[in-house]
Amino acid sequence: MAASRVSHLPQYPIRQSSPSDAGPPTSLKAFEPHPKRYNKLGIRASLQRENELNKNPQALELQGTLADFQSDVVSKHLNTLPRPLSSTQLSGSVSDRSRLRVAYQGVSGAYSESAAQKAYPNCEAVPCEQFDTAFEAVERWLVDRAVLPIENSLGGSIHRNYDLLLQHSLHIVGEVKYAVRHCLLANHGVKIEDLKRVLSHPQALAQCENTLTRLGLVREAVDDTAGAAKHVALHKLEDAGAVASSGAAEIYGLNILAQDIQDDSDNITRFLMLAREPIIPGTDRAFKTSIVFSLEEGPGVLFKALAVFALRQINLTKIESRPLRKQPLRGSDDNNTKYFDYLFYVDFEASMADQSAQNALGHLKEFATFLLVLGSYPVDKSTA
């Protein structure tokens, strides 16, 4: 792996530069707001009342004025919901800075918003259109923290955020686990048997596979769960529902047709808390450390890398491999076999303040072609 290099093992908490393959942050598409939501606010009247209105032009004009006023009130209510930041809006974001600002991906009512509020109670949760936008918002000092999902107990890893950890220079300063409870939502008056399709995030749809299959619903993937609820409500869809939270149902005025529709009741999403500066690791409580490294190709090389932790009785809680981007396939001299180069993301139960952890990474650095500490942070032991 001639193109790779060894990053000097940081004297934590100083973060080293990311590998050359990471490249600049991915550009983001501009946010396109949805059309305004208008509720059907017509005033029901009896036939006698309708006749009176037809005979009285002034009363008819007053009714139209009242309907316009009510629609305007609804529109203004929707405008009070925070709009997701996009890349084009990052430079113009302002705040009174009276509370900690925490970015999350999605719109109001997303599970990520609830996770952000659990991680930082009384924070100002700031919605972002994409994961990339949340990273950039922290880097540009528009928000103080970001809370983003990294893995789910049913759907597995969120690979995009693993890649973004290397494309951006943020530090993991904590984790939070959040129990996901999916609901089937629809507009009022719509019954389950009326539904033909359902909208939600791909992982949410996958987590409710059995229920949705039993109902015979066509799945349509969108960016996030709350966004699906918002779309169904804004367009007053009668043949489509959304898989989202009960909080999203309340925010967007939808009816809950079914609760807890996930296939497994133990549906937990783990979120990372990200900041511009690392925290100083301690030994007074349980800590976890996240690293990423790459290795040369060869027999037993990965075994050798993982053995540096086993030799010191350090427990690994997560290992994830991702292709090393912008690197050509490597050929074998023996049989012309082509190999991918990989990055390995590892979480282990130890603080960087522990001598054993420092020794393990020092040992790993001896043969790793790249090594980076992403963060050393307290373990979340709270009930999800």
CSV table of C-alpha atoms in Angstrom, one decimal:
chain,number,residue,atom,x,y,z
A,1,MET,CA,0.0,0.0,0.0
A,2,ALA,CA,2.5,2.6,-1.2
A,3,ALA,CA,-0.1,5.3,-1.5
A,4,SER,CA,-0.9,5.1,2.2
A,5,ARG,CA,1.1,6.5,5.0
A,6,VAL,CA,1.5,6.0,8.7
A,7,SER,CA,-0.1,8.7,10.8
A,8,HIS,CA,2.0,9.2,14.0
A,9,LEU,CA,0.2,7.9,17.0
A,10,PRO,CA,-1.4,11.0,18.6
A,11,GLN,CA,-0.5,12.1,22.1
A,12,TYR,CA,-4.2,12.1,22.8
A,13,PRO,CA,-6.3,14.3,22.6
A,14,ILE,CA,-4.5,15.8,19.5
A,15,ARG,CA,-6.1,14.5,16.3
A,16,GLN,CA,-3.9,13.6,13.4
A,17,SER,CA,-4.8,14.3,9.7
A,18,SER,CA,-6.9,11.9,7.8
A,19,PRO,CA,-5.6,9.7,5.0
A,20,SER,CA,-5.1,11.2,1.6
A,21,ASP,CA,-7.9,9.3,0.1
A,22,ALA,CA,-10.6,11.1,2.1
A,23,GLY,CA,-10.6,14.2,-0.1
A,24,PRO,CA,-12.6,17.3,0.5
A,25,PRO,CA,-16.1,17.3,2.1
A,26,THR,CA,-18.8,16.1,-0.3
A,27,SER,CA,-20.8,18.9,-1.9
A,28,LEU,CA,-24.4,19.0,-0.9
A,29,LYS,CA,-27.5,19.7,-3.0
A,30,ALA,CA,-29.5,22.8,-2.1
A,31,PHE,CA,-32.6,22.3,0.1
A,32,GLU,CA,-35.8,22.5,-1.8
A,33,PRO,CA,-38.7,23.3,0.6
A,34,HIS,CA,-41.9,21.5,0.3
A,35,PRO,CA,-45.1,23.4,-0.7
A,36,LYS,CA,-47.0,25.0,2.1
A,37,ARG,CA,-49.5,22.8,3.9
A,38,TYR,CA,-53.1,23.9,3.7
A,39,ASN,CA,-55.8,22.1,5.7
A,40,LYS,CA,-59.3,21.8,4.6
A,41,LEU,CA,-60.8,24.4,6.8
A,42,GLY,CA,-64.2,24.9,5.2
A,43,ILE,CA,-67.1,25.6,7.4
A,44,ARG,CA,-69.8,23.0,7.2
A,45,ALA,CA,-73.3,24.5,7.0
A,46,SER,CA,-76.8,23.2,6.6
A,47,LEU,CA,-78.7,23.6,3.4
A,48,GLN,CA,-80.7,26.3,5.0
A,49,ARG,CA,-77.5,28.2,5.9
A,50,GLU,CA,-76.1,27.7,2.4
A,51,ASN,CA,-79.3,29.3,0.9
A,52,GLU,CA,-79.0,32.2,3.3
A,53,LEU,CA,-75.4,32.7,2.2
A,54,ASN,CA,-76.4,32.7,-1.4
A,55,LYS,CA,-79.0,35.3,-0.7
A,56,ASN,CA,-76.6,37.4,1.4
A,57,PRO,CA,-73.4,38.4,-0.6
A,58,GLN,CA,-71.9,40.1,2.4
A,59,ALA,CA,-72.2,36.9,4.5
A,60,LEU,CA,-70.6,34.9,1.7
A,61,GLU,CA,-67.7,37.4,1.5
A,62,LEU,CA,-67.2,37.1,5.3
A,63,GLN,CA,-67.1,33.3,5.1
A,64,GLY,CA,-64.4,33.5,2.4
A,65,THR,CA,-62.4,36.0,4.5
A,66,LEU,CA,-62.6,33.7,7.5
A,67,ALA,CA,-61.4,30.7,5.4
A,68,ASP,CA,-58.4,32.7,4.1
A,69,PHE,CA,-57.6,33.8,7.7
A,70,GLN,CA,-57.6,30.2,8.9
A,71,SER,CA,-55.4,29.0,6.1
A,72,ASP,CA,-53.0,31.8,6.8
A,73,VAL,CA,-52.9,30.7,10.5
A,74,VAL,CA,-52.0,27.1,9.5
A,75,SER,CA,-49.3,28.4,7.1
A,76,LYS,CA,-47.8,30.5,9.8
A,77,HIS,CA,-47.9,27.6,12.3
A,78,LEU,CA,-45.9,25.4,9.8
A,79,ASN,CA,-43.4,28.2,9.3
A,80,THR,CA,-42.6,28.1,13.1
A,81,LEU,CA,-41.1,24.7,12.6
A,82,PRO,CA,-37.3,24.9,12.0
A,83,ARG,CA,-36.3,24.3,8.4
A,84,PRO,CA,-33.4,21.9,7.8
A,85,LEU,CA,-30.1,23.5,7.1
A,86,SER,CA,-28.6,22.9,3.7
A,87,SER,CA,-25.1,23.7,2.4
A,88,THR,CA,-26.3,26.9,0.8
A,89,GLN,CA,-27.7,28.2,4.1
A,90,LEU,CA,-24.7,27.4,6.3
A,91,SER,CA,-23.1,30.8,6.0
A,92,GLY,CA,-26.3,32.7,6.9
A,93,SER,CA,-27.3,30.7,10.0
A,94,VAL,CA,-27.7,32.9,13.2
A,95,SER,CA,-28.5,32.2,16.8
A,96,ASP,CA,-28.7,34.0,20.1
A,97,ARG,CA,-26.3,31.4,21.5
A,98,SER,CA,-28.3,31.3,24.7
A,99,ARG,CA,-28.4,27.4,24.5
A,100,LEU,CA,-26.2,24.7,23.2
A,101,ARG,CA,-26.9,24.2,19.5
A,102,VAL,CA,-26.9,20.6,18.4
A,103,ALA,CA,-27.3,19.5,14.8
A,104,TYR,CA,-29.1,16.4,13.7
A,105,GLN,CA,-30.1,15.0,10.3
A,106,GLY,CA,-33.8,15.2,9.4
A,107,VAL,CA,-36.8,17.4,10.2
A,108,SER,CA,-38.7,18.1,13.3
A,109,GLY,CA,-40.0,14.8,14.8
A,110,ALA,CA,-37.1,12.7,13.7
A,111,TYR,CA,-35.6,10.1,16.0
A,112,SER,CA,-32.3,11.9,15.7
A,113,GLU,CA,-33.9,15.0,17.2
A,114,SER,CA,-35.0,12.9,20.2
A,115,ALA,CA,-31.5,11.4,20.5
A,116,ALA,CA,-30.0,14.9,20.4
A,117,GLN,CA,-32.3,16.1,23.2
A,118,LYS,CA,-31.4,13.0,25.3
A,119,ALA,CA,-27.7,13.6,24.8
A,120,TYR,CA,-28.0,17.3,25.5
A,121,PRO,CA,-31.1,18.1,27.6
A,122,ASN,CA,-32.5,21.6,27.0
A,123,CYS,CA,-30.4,22.1,23.9
A,124,GLU,CA,-31.5,23.9,20.7
A,125,ALA,CA,-31.9,21.0,18.2
A,126,VAL,CA,-31.0,22.2,14.7
A,127,PRO,CA,-32.3,20.1,11.8
A,128,CYS,CA,-30.0,19.5,8.8
A,129,GLU,CA,-30.9,18.2,5.4
A,130,GLN,CA,-28.1,15.7,5.1
A,131,PHE,CA,-25.5,14.1,7.3
A,132,ASP,CA,-22.8,16.1,5.5
A,133,THR,CA,-24.5,19.4,6.5
A,134,ALA,CA,-24.4,18.5,10.2
A,135,PHE,CA,-20.7,17.9,10.0
A,136,GLU,CA,-20.1,21.1,8.2
A,137,ALA,CA,-22.3,23.1,10.6
A,138,VAL,CA,-20.1,22.0,13.5
A,139,GLU,CA,-16.9,22.8,11.6
A,140,ARG,CA,-18.1,26.3,10.7
A,141,TRP,CA,-19.1,27.1,14.3
A,142,LEU,CA,-22.8,27.4,13.4
A,143,VAL,CA,-23.6,24.8,16.0
A,144,ASP,CA,-21.8,23.4,19.0
A,145,ARG,CA,-22.3,19.7,18.6
A,146,ALA,CA,-23.8,17.1,16.2
A,147,VAL,CA,-25.6,13.9,17.2
A,148,LEU,CA,-25.7,11.4,14.3
A,149,PRO,CA,-26.6,7.7,14.0
A,150,ILE,CA,-23.7,5.2,13.5
A,151,GLU,CA,-25.4,1.8,14.0
A,152,ASN,CA,-28.7,0.1,14.7
A,153,SER,CA,-29.4,-3.2,16.4
A,154,LEU,CA,-31.5,-4.4,13.5
A,155,GLY,CA,-30.4,-2.5,10.4
A,156,GLY,CA,-26.6,-2.6,11.2
A,157,SER,CA,-24.1,0.2,10.4
A,158,ILE,CA,-24.8,3.6,8.8
A,159,HIS,CA,-21.8,3.5,6.4
A,160,ARG,CA,-22.2,7.0,5.2
A,161,ASN,CA,-21.3,8.4,8.7
A,162,TYR,CA,-18.3,6.1,8.9
A,163,ASP,CA,-17.0,7.6,5.7
A,164,LEU,CA,-17.7,11.2,6.9
A,165,LEU,CA,-15.7,10.7,10.1
A,166,LEU,CA,-12.6,10.6,7.9
A,167,GLN,CA,-13.7,13.4,5.5
A,168,HIS,CA,-14.2,15.8,8.4
A,169,SER,CA,-12.1,16.8,11.4
A,170,LEU,CA,-14.6,16.3,14.2
A,171,HIS,CA,-14.0,14.3,17.3
A,172,ILE,CA,-16.3,11.7,19.0
A,173,VAL,CA,-17.0,13.1,22.5
A,174,GLY,CA,-19.8,10.7,23.5
A,175,GLU,CA,-22.4,8.2,22.6
A,176,VAL,CA,-26.1,7.9,23.2
A,177,LYS,CA,-28.5,4.9,22.7
A,178,TYR,CA,-32.1,5.5,21.7
A,179,ALA,CA,-34.9,3.0,21.6
A,180,VAL,CA,-36.8,3.2,18.3
A,181,ARG,CA,-40.5,2.6,18.3
A,182,HIS,CA,-42.0,2.8,14.9
A,183,CYS,CA,-45.6,3.7,14.2
A,184,LEU,CA,-47.7,3.5,11.0
A,185,LEU,CA,-49.1,7.0,10.4
A,186,ALA,CA,-51.7,8.3,8.0
A,187,ASN,CA,-54.0,11.2,7.5
A,188,HIS,CA,-57.2,11.4,9.6
A,189,GLY,CA,-60.0,9.4,8.0
A,190,VAL,CA,-57.6,7.0,6.2
A,191,LYS,CA,-57.8,3.4,7.3
A,192,ILE,CA,-55.2,0.7,7.1
A,193,GLU,CA,-57.1,-1.1,4.3
A,194,ASP,CA,-57.0,2.2,2.2
A,195,LEU,CA,-53.2,2.2,2.1
A,196,LYS,CA,-51.3,0.9,-0.9
A,197,ARG,CA,-47.8,2.2,-0.1
A,198,VAL,CA,-45.7,3.4,2.8
A,199,LEU,CA,-42.9,6.0,2.9
A,200,SER,CA,-40.0,6.0,5.3
A,201,HIS,CA,-36.2,5.8,5.7
A,202,PRO,CA,-34.8,2.6,4.1
A,203,GLN,CA,-33.7,1.3,7.5
A,204,ALA,CA,-37.1,2.0,9.1
A,205,LEU,CA,-38.7,0.1,6.3
A,206,ALA,CA,-36.3,-2.8,6.7
A,207,GLN,CA,-37.0,-2.8,10.5
A,208,CYS,CA,-40.7,-3.2,9.9
A,209,GLU,CA,-40.4,-5.8,7.1
A,210,ASN,CA,-42.7,-8.4,8.5
A,211,THR,CA,-45.5,-6.0,9.3
A,212,LEU,CA,-45.4,-4.2,6.0
A,213,THR,CA,-45.3,-7.5,4.1
A,214,ARG,CA,-48.3,-8.8,6.0
A,215,LEU,CA,-50.2,-5.6,5.0
A,216,GLY,CA,-49.1,-5.9,1.4
A,217,LEU,CA,-47.8,-2.3,1.2
A,218,VAL,CA,-45.3,-1.1,-1.4
A,219,ARG,CA,-42.3,0.5,0.2
A,220,GLU,CA,-41.0,3.9,-0.9
A,221,ALA,CA,-37.7,5.1,0.5
A,222,VAL,CA,-37.1,8.8,1.5
A,223,ASP,CA,-34.4,10.6,3.4
A,224,ASP,CA,-35.8,10.3,6.9
A,225,THR,CA,-38.8,9.0,8.9
A,226,ALA,CA,-40.2,12.4,10.0
A,227,GLY,CA,-39.7,13.7,6.4
A,228,ALA,CA,-42.0,10.9,5.3
A,229,ALA,CA,-44.7,11.9,7.8
A,230,LYS,CA,-44.4,15.5,6.7
A,231,HIS,CA,-44.7,14.5,3.0
A,232,VAL,CA,-47.9,12.5,3.7
A,233,ALA,CA,-49.4,15.3,5.7
A,234,LEU,CA,-48.5,18.1,3.3
A,235,HIS,CA,-49.9,16.4,0.2
A,236,LYS,CA,-52.9,15.0,2.1
A,237,LEU,CA,-52.2,11.5,0.7
A,238,GLU,CA,-55.0,9.0,1.0
A,239,ASP,CA,-53.3,5.9,-0.4
A,240,ALA,CA,-50.0,6.3,1.5
A,241,GLY,CA,-48.8,6.1,5.1
A,242,ALA,CA,-45.5,6.7,6.8
A,243,VAL,CA,-43.4,4.8,9.2
A,244,ALA,CA,-42.3,7.3,11.9
A,245,SER,CA,-42.5,8.2,15.5
A,246,SER,CA,-45.5,9.1,17.6
A,247,GLY,CA,-43.9,12.5,18.0
A,248,ALA,CA,-44.0,13.0,14.2
A,249,ALA,CA,-47.7,12.1,14.2
A,250,GLU,CA,-48.3,14.9,16.8
A,251,ILE,CA,-46.2,17.5,14.9
A,252,TYR,CA,-47.8,16.9,11.5
A,253,GLY,CA,-51.3,16.1,12.6
A,254,LEU,CA,-51.4,12.5,11.5
A,255,ASN,CA,-53.3,9.6,12.9
A,256,ILE,CA,-51.5,6.6,14.4
A,257,LEU,CA,-52.9,3.4,12.8
A,258,ALA,CA,-50.6,1.0,14.5
A,259,GLN,CA,-47.8,1.3,17.2
A,260,ASP,CA,-44.6,-0.7,17.7
A,261,ILE,CA,-44.7,-2.2,14.2
A,262,GLN,CA,-40.9,-3.0,14.2
A,263,ASP,CA,-40.0,-6.7,13.8
A,264,ASP,CA,-37.9,-6.8,17.0
A,265,SER,CA,-38.8,-4.9,20.2
A,266,ASP,CA,-35.1,-4.5,21.0
A,267,ASN,CA,-34.6,-1.9,18.3
A,268,ILE,CA,-31.8,0.4,19.5
A,269,THR,CA,-29.9,3.0,17.5
A,270,ARG,CA,-26.5,4.1,18.7
A,271,PHE,CA,-25.7,7.8,18.1
A,272,LEU,CA,-22.3,9.5,18.2
A,273,MET,CA,-21.9,12.9,19.8
A,274,LEU,CA,-19.4,15.0,17.7
A,275,ALA,CA,-17.5,18.2,18.5
A,276,ARG,CA,-14.7,20.4,17.2
A,277,GLU,CA,-12.4,19.6,20.2
A,278,PRO,CA,-11.9,16.2,21.9
A,279,ILE,CA,-12.6,15.7,25.6
A,280,ILE,CA,-9.8,14.7,28.0
A,281,PRO,CA,-10.3,11.0,28.7
A,282,GLY,CA,-10.3,9.8,32.3
A,283,THR,CA,-10.2,6.6,34.3
A,284,ASP,CA,-12.9,7.4,36.8
A,285,ARG,CA,-15.6,5.7,34.8
A,286,ALA,CA,-16.0,3.3,31.8
A,287,PHE,CA,-14.6,4.7,28.6
A,288,LYS,CA,-14.7,3.6,25.0
A,289,THR,CA,-12.2,4.5,22.3
A,290,SER,CA,-12.8,4.6,18.5
A,291,ILE,CA,-10.0,4.2,16.0
A,292,VAL,CA,-9.5,3.6,12.3
A,293,PHE,CA,-6.5,2.0,10.6
A,294,SER,CA,-5.4,0.3,7.5
A,295,LEU,CA,-3.0,-2.6,6.9
A,296,GLU,CA,-0.8,-4.2,4.3
A,297,GLU,CA,-2.3,-7.2,2.5
A,298,GLY,CA,-0.9,-10.6,3.8
A,299,PRO,CA,-1.7,-13.8,5.7
A,300,GLY,CA,-2.7,-13.1,9.3
A,301,VAL,CA,-2.2,-9.4,9.2
A,302,LEU,CA,-5.7,-8.5,10.5
A,303,PHE,CA,-5.3,-11.3,13.2
A,304,LYS,CA,-2.0,-9.7,14.2
A,305,ALA,CA,-3.7,-6.2,14.4
A,306,LEU,CA,-6.5,-7.5,16.6
A,307,ALA,CA,-4.1,-9.5,18.8
A,308,VAL,CA,-2.6,-6.3,20.2
A,309,PHE,CA,-5.9,-5.8,22.1
A,310,ALA,CA,-6.3,-9.4,23.1
A,311,LEU,CA,-2.8,-9.6,24.5
A,312,ARG,CA,-3.7,-6.8,26.9
A,313,GLN,CA,-7.2,-8.0,27.8
A,314,ILE,CA,-8.9,-5.1,26.0
A,315,ASN,CA,-12.4,-6.0,24.8
A,316,LEU,CA,-13.5,-5.0,21.3
A,317,THR,CA,-17.1,-3.9,20.9
A,318,LYS,CA,-17.2,-3.1,17.2
A,319,ILE,CA,-15.3,-3.7,14.0
A,320,GLU,CA,-16.3,-2.4,10.7
A,321,SER,CA,-14.4,-2.5,7.3
A,322,ARG,CA,-14.8,0.1,4.6
A,323,PRO,CA,-13.1,0.2,1.2
A,324,LEU,CA,-10.2,2.6,1.0
A,325,ARG,CA,-11.5,5.1,-1.6
A,326,LYS,CA,-9.5,6.4,-4.5
A,327,GLN,CA,-7.0,3.5,-4.3
A,328,PRO,CA,-6.5,1.1,-7.2
A,329,LEU,CA,-7.1,-2.6,-6.9
A,330,ARG,CA,-3.9,-4.4,-5.8
A,331,GLY,CA,-2.8,-7.4,-7.8
A,332,SER,CA,-1.2,-10.6,-6.4
A,333,ASP,CA,2.1,-11.7,-7.8
A,334,ASP,CA,1.1,-15.4,-7.4
A,335,ASN,CA,-2.1,-15.8,-9.2
A,336,ASN,CA,-3.1,-12.3,-10.6
A,337,THR,CA,-5.9,-12.0,-8.0
A,338,LYS,CA,-7.1,-8.5,-7.4
A,339,TYR,CA,-7.6,-7.2,-3.8
A,340,PHE,CA,-9.4,-4.2,-2.3
A,341,ASP,CA,-7.6,-2.1,0.3
A,342,TYR,CA,-9.7,-1.6,3.4
A,343,LEU,CA,-10.0,0.8,6.4
A,344,PHE,CA,-10.9,-0.9,9.7
A,345,TYR,CA,-13.0,1.0,12.2
A,346,VAL,CA,-12.7,-0.5,15.7
A,347,ASP,CA,-14.3,0.4,19.1
A,348,PHE,CA,-12.7,-1.0,22.2
A,349,GLU,CA,-13.5,-0.7,25.9
A,350,ALA,CA,-10.6,1.4,27.4
A,351,SER,CA,-9.7,5.0,27.9
A,352,MET,CA,-6.8,6.6,26.1
A,353,ALA,CA,-5.7,7.5,29.7
A,354,ASP,CA,-5.1,3.8,30.3
A,355,GLN,CA,-1.5,2.7,29.8
A,356,SER,CA,-2.7,-0.6,28.3
A,357,ALA,CA,-4.6,1.3,25.6
A,358,GLN,CA,-1.6,3.4,24.8
A,359,ASN,CA,0.6,0.4,24.6
A,360,ALA,CA,-1.9,-1.4,22.3
A,361,LEU,CA,-2.0,1.4,19.8
A,362,GLY,CA,1.8,1.8,20.0
A,363,HIS,CA,2.1,-1.8,19.1
A,364,LEU,CA,-0.5,-1.5,16.3
A,365,LYS,CA,1.4,1.5,14.8
A,366,GLU,CA,4.4,-0.7,14.2
A,367,PHE,CA,2.7,-2.4,11.3
A,368,ALA,CA,-0.4,-0.3,10.4
A,369,THR,CA,-0.1,1.8,7.3
A,370,PHE,CA,-2.5,4.4,8.8
A,371,LEU,CA,-3.8,4.9,12.3
A,372,LEU,CA,-6.1,7.5,13.7
A,373,VAL,CA,-7.9,8.0,17.1
A,374,LEU,CA,-11.4,9.3,16.4
A,375,GLY,CA,-12.3,9.8,20.1
A,376,SER,CA,-12.1,8.5,23.6
A,377,TYR,CA,-15.4,9.0,25.4
A,378,PRO,CA,-17.7,7.8,28.3
A,379,VAL,CA,-19.7,4.7,27.6
A,380,ASP,CA,-23.5,5.3,27.6
A,381,LYS,CA,-24.9,3.0,30.3
A,382,SER,CA,-28.3,4.6,30.4
A,383,THR,CA,-31.5,2.8,29.5
A,384,ALA,CA,-32.3,3.4,25.9
